[in-house]
Coordinates of C-alpha atoms and ligand atoms in Angstrom, one line a residue:
X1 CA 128.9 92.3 112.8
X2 CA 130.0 95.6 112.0
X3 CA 128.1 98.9 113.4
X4 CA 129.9 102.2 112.1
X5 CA 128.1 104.9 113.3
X6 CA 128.7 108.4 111.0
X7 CA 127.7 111.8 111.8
X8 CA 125.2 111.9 108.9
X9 CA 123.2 110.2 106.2
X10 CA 125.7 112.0 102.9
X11 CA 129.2 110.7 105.2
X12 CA 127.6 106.8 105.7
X13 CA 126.2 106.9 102.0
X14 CA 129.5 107.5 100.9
X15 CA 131.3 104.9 103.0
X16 CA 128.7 102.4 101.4
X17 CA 129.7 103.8 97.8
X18 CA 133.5 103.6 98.5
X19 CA 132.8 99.8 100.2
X20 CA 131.1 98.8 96.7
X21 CA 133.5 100.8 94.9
X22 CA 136.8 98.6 96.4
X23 CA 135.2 95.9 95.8
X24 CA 134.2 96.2 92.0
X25 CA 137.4 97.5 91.5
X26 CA 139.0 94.4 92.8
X27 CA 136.1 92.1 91.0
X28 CA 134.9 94.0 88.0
X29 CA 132.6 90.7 87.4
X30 CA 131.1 91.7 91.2
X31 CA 127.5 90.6 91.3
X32 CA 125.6 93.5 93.4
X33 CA 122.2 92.7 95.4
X34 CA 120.4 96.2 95.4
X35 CA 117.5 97.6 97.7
X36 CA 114.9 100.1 97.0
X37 CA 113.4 102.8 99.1
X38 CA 114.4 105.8 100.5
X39 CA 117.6 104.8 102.3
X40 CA 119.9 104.0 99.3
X41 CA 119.5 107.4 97.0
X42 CA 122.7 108.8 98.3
X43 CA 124.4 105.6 98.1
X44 CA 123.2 105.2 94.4
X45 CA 124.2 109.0 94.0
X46 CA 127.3 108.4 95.0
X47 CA 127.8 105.3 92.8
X48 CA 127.1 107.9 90.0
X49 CA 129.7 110.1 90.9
X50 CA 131.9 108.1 91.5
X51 CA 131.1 106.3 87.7
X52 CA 131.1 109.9 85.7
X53 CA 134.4 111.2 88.3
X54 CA 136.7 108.1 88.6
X55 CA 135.5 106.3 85.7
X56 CA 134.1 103.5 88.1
X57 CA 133.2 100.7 85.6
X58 CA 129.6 98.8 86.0
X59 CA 130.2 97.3 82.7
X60 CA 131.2 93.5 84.1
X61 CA 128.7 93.9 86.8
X62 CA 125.4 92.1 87.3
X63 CA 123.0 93.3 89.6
X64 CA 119.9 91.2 91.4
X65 CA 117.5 93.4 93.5
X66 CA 115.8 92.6 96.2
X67 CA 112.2 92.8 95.8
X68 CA 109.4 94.1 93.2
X69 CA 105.7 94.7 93.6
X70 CA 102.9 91.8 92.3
X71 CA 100.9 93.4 89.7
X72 CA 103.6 96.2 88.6
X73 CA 104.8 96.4 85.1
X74 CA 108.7 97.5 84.7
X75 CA 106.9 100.6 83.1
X76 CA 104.6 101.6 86.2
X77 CA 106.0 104.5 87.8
X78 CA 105.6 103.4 91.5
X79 CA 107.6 99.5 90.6
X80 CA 111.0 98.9 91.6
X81 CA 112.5 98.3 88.1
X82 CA 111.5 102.0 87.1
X83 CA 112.7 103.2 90.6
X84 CA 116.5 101.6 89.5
X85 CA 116.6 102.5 86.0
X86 CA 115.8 106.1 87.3
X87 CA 118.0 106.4 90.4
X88 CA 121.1 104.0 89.2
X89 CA 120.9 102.2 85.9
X90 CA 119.9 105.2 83.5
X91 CA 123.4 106.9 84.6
X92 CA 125.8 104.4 84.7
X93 CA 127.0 101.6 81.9
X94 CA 125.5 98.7 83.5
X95 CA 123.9 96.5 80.5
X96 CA 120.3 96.2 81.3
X97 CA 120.9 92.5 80.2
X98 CA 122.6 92.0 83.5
X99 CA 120.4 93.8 86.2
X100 CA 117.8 91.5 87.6
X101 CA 114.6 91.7 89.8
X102 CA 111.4 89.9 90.4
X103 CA 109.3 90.0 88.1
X104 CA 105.8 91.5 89.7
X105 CA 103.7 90.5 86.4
X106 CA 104.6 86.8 86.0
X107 CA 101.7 84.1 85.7
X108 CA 103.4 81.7 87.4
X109 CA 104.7 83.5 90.2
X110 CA 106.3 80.8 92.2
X111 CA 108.1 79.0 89.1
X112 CA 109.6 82.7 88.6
X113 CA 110.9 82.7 92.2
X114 CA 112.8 79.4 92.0
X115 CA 113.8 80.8 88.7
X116 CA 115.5 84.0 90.1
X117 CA 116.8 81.4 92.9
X118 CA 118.9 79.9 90.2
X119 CA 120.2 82.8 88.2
X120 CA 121.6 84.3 91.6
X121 CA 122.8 80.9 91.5
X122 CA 124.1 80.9 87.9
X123 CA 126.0 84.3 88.2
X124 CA 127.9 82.7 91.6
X125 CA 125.5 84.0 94.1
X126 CA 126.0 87.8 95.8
X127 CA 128.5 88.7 96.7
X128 CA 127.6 91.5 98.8
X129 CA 123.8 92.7 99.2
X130 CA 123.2 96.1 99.9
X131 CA 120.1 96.4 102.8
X132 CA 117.6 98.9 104.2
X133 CA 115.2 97.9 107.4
X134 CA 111.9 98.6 107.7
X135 CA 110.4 100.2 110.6
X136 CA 108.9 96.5 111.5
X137 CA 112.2 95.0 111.6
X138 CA 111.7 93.9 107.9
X139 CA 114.6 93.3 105.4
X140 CA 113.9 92.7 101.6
X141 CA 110.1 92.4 102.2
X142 CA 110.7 89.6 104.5
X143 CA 107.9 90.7 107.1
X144 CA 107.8 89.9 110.8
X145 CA 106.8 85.9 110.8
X146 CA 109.0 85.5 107.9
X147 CA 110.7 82.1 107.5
X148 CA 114.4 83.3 108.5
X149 CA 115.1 80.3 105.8
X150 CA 113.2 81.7 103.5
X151 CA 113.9 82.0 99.4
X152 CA 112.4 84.1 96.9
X153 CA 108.7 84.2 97.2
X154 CA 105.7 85.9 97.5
X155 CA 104.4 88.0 100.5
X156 CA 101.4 90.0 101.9
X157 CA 102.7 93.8 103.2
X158 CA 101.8 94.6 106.8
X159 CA 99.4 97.7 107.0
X160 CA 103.1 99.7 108.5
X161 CA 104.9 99.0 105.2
X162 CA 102.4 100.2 103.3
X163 CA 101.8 103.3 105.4
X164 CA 105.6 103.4 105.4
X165 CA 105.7 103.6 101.7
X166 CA 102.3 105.4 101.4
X167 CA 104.2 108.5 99.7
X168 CA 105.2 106.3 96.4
X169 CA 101.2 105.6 95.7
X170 CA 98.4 108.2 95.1
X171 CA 95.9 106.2 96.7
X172 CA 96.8 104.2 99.6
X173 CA 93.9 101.7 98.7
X174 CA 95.6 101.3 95.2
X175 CA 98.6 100.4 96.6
X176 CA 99.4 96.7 95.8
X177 CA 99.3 94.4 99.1
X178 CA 102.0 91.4 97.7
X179 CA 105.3 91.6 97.0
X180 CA 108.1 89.3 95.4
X181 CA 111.1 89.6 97.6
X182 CA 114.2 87.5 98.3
X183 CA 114.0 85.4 101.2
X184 CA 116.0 85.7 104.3
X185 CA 117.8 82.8 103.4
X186 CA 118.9 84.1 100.2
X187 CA 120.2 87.2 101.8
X188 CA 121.8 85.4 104.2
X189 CA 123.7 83.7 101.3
X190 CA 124.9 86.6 100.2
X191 CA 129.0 87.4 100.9
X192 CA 128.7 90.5 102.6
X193 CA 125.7 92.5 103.4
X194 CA 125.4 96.2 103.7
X195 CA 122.7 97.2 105.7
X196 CA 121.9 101.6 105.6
X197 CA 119.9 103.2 108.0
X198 CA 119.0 106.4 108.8
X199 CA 116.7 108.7 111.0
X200 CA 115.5 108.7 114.3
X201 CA 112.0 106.4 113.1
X202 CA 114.4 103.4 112.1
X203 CA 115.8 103.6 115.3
X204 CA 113.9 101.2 117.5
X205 CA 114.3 98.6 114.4
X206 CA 117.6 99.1 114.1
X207 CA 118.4 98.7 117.8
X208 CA 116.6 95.3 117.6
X209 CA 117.8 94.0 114.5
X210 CA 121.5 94.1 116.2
X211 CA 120.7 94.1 119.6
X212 CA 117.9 92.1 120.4
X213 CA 116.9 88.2 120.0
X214 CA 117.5 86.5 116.6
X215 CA 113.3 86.1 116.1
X216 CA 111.1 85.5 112.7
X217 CA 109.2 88.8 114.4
X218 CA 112.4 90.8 113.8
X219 CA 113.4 90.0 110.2
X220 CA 116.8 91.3 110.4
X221 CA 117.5 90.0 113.2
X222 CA 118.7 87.2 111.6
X223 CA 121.9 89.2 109.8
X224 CA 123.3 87.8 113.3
X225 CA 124.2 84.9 112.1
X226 CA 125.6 86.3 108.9
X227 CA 129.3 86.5 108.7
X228 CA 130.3 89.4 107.5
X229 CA 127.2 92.2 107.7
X230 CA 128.3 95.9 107.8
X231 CA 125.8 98.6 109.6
X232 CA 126.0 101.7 108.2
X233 CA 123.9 104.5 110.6
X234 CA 123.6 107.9 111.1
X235 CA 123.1 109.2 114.8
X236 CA 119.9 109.3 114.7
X237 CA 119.1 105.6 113.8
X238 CA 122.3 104.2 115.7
X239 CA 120.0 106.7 119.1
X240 CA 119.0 103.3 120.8
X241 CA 121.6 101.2 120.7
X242 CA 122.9 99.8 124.4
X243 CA 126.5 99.4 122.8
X244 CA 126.8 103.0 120.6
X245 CA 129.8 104.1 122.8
X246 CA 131.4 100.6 122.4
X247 CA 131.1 100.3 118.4
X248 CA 132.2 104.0 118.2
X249 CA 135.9 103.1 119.6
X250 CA 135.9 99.6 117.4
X251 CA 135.6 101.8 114.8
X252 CA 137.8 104.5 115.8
X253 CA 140.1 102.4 116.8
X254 CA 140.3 100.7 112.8
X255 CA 143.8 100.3 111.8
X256 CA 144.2 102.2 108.2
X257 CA 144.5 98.6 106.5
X258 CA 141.0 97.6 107.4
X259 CA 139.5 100.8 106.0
X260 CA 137.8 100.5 102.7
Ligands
LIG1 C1 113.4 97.8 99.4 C2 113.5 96.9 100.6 C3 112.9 97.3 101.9 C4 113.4 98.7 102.3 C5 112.8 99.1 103.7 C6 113.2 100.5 104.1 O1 114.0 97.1 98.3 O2 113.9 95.8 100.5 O3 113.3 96.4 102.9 O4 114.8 98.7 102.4 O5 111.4 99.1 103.6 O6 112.7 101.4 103.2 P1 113.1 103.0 103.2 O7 114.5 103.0 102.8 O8 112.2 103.6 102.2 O9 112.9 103.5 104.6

């Protein structure tokens, strides 16, 4: 694992941008897992700049996000496809015929899990997930107790995610309590993961998603067996970690080659 710790939010998003940028530049067929939430807007942002600036080119890309709300349309103003199209897909040249996520309406909810299983599948698999963590130690919305095999399925919000995301609902008793979301094994399959966190209240999570025992309680705690997982934290969410001082001079200490 990989724990770069940045001054701020705006320097780590745009590590995360130029990590994605490299590699599309290297693969323009990349195929992109994406996160919602608050953590990756200045990531996306950047990806935006750096589209309109550099001419960065989304056009060979495909694009498989992580999760979606049960019940949501594409259309609903609080679901995840609406959230991308807005912050990513609207201003840059991906083709909507490549960008995938759950699909919160389906009738048959658990053939359309296996069924996103095997286009993740069918476009090679990930090759490098982009991550937030919940403050319960959740990734995707694998919740604590989750299966750390887990594939794409459906699953009940704790009471602290929906708190946690209370600000994208009016009514906090309209808010939907199931979610489609990749499991942990699927993430785990991924080629590289990039996990963002910032702020002081993803600290504790952070420290034992890194840190602390590989549990089912701890979601992401399970990145530790993936081979190749990059942290990207501010400060203030890097504040508890017992070995901050330690992955500071790994990092500092990067020869120029291995910087993206
Ligand atoms: C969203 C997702 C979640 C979020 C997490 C953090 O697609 O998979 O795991 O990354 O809940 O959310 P924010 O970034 O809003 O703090």
């Amino acid at each position: 694992m990989e724990v770069i710790i940045l001054p701020s939010p705006d320097e780590a998003s745009r590590l995360g941008a130029r990590i994605i940028a490299n590699l599309i530049k290297t693969n323009a067929g990349a195929t992109l897992g994406l996160a919602t939430g608050r953590t990756p807007l200045r990531l996306y942002r950047e990806l935006i700049l750096l589209h309109e600036k550099e001419g960065l080119d989304f056009s060979r890309v495909t694009t498989f996000n992580l999760d979606e709300y049960v019940g949501f349309n594409q259309d609903h103003p609080a679901s995840y496809h609406f959230f991308m199209v807005k912050h990513l897909f609207s201003h840059i040249n991906i083709s909507s015929e490549r960008t995938h996520l759950p699909d919160g309406t389906a009738e048959d909810i658990p053939a359309s899990c296996l069924r996103y299983e095997e286009l993740i599948l069918e476009a090679g698999g990930i090759d490098l997930q982009v991550l937030g963590v919940g403050t319960d130690g959740h990734i995707g919305f694998n919740e604590p107790a989750s299966s750390l095999g887990s594939r794409t399925r459906i699953k009940t919000l704790t009471r602290q995610t929906l708190q946690d995301n209370e600000a994208d609902f009016k009514d906090l008793n309209q808010a939907p309590r199931h979610a489609i979301t990749m499991g942990i094994g699927t993430i785990l399959d991924s080629r590289k993961c990039l996990l963002l966190a910032f702020g002081e209240n993803k600290a504790e999570a952070v420290a034992r998603t890194v840190e602390g025992p590989v549990t089912s309680l701890v979601p992401g705690s399970a990145l530790q067996f993936h081979p190749d997982t990059v942290f990207l934290l501010d400060e203030a969410a890097a504040s508890n970690l017992a070995y901050a001082d330690y992955y500071r001079e790994v990092y500092q200490g990067k020869p120029d080659w291995q910087r993206p």
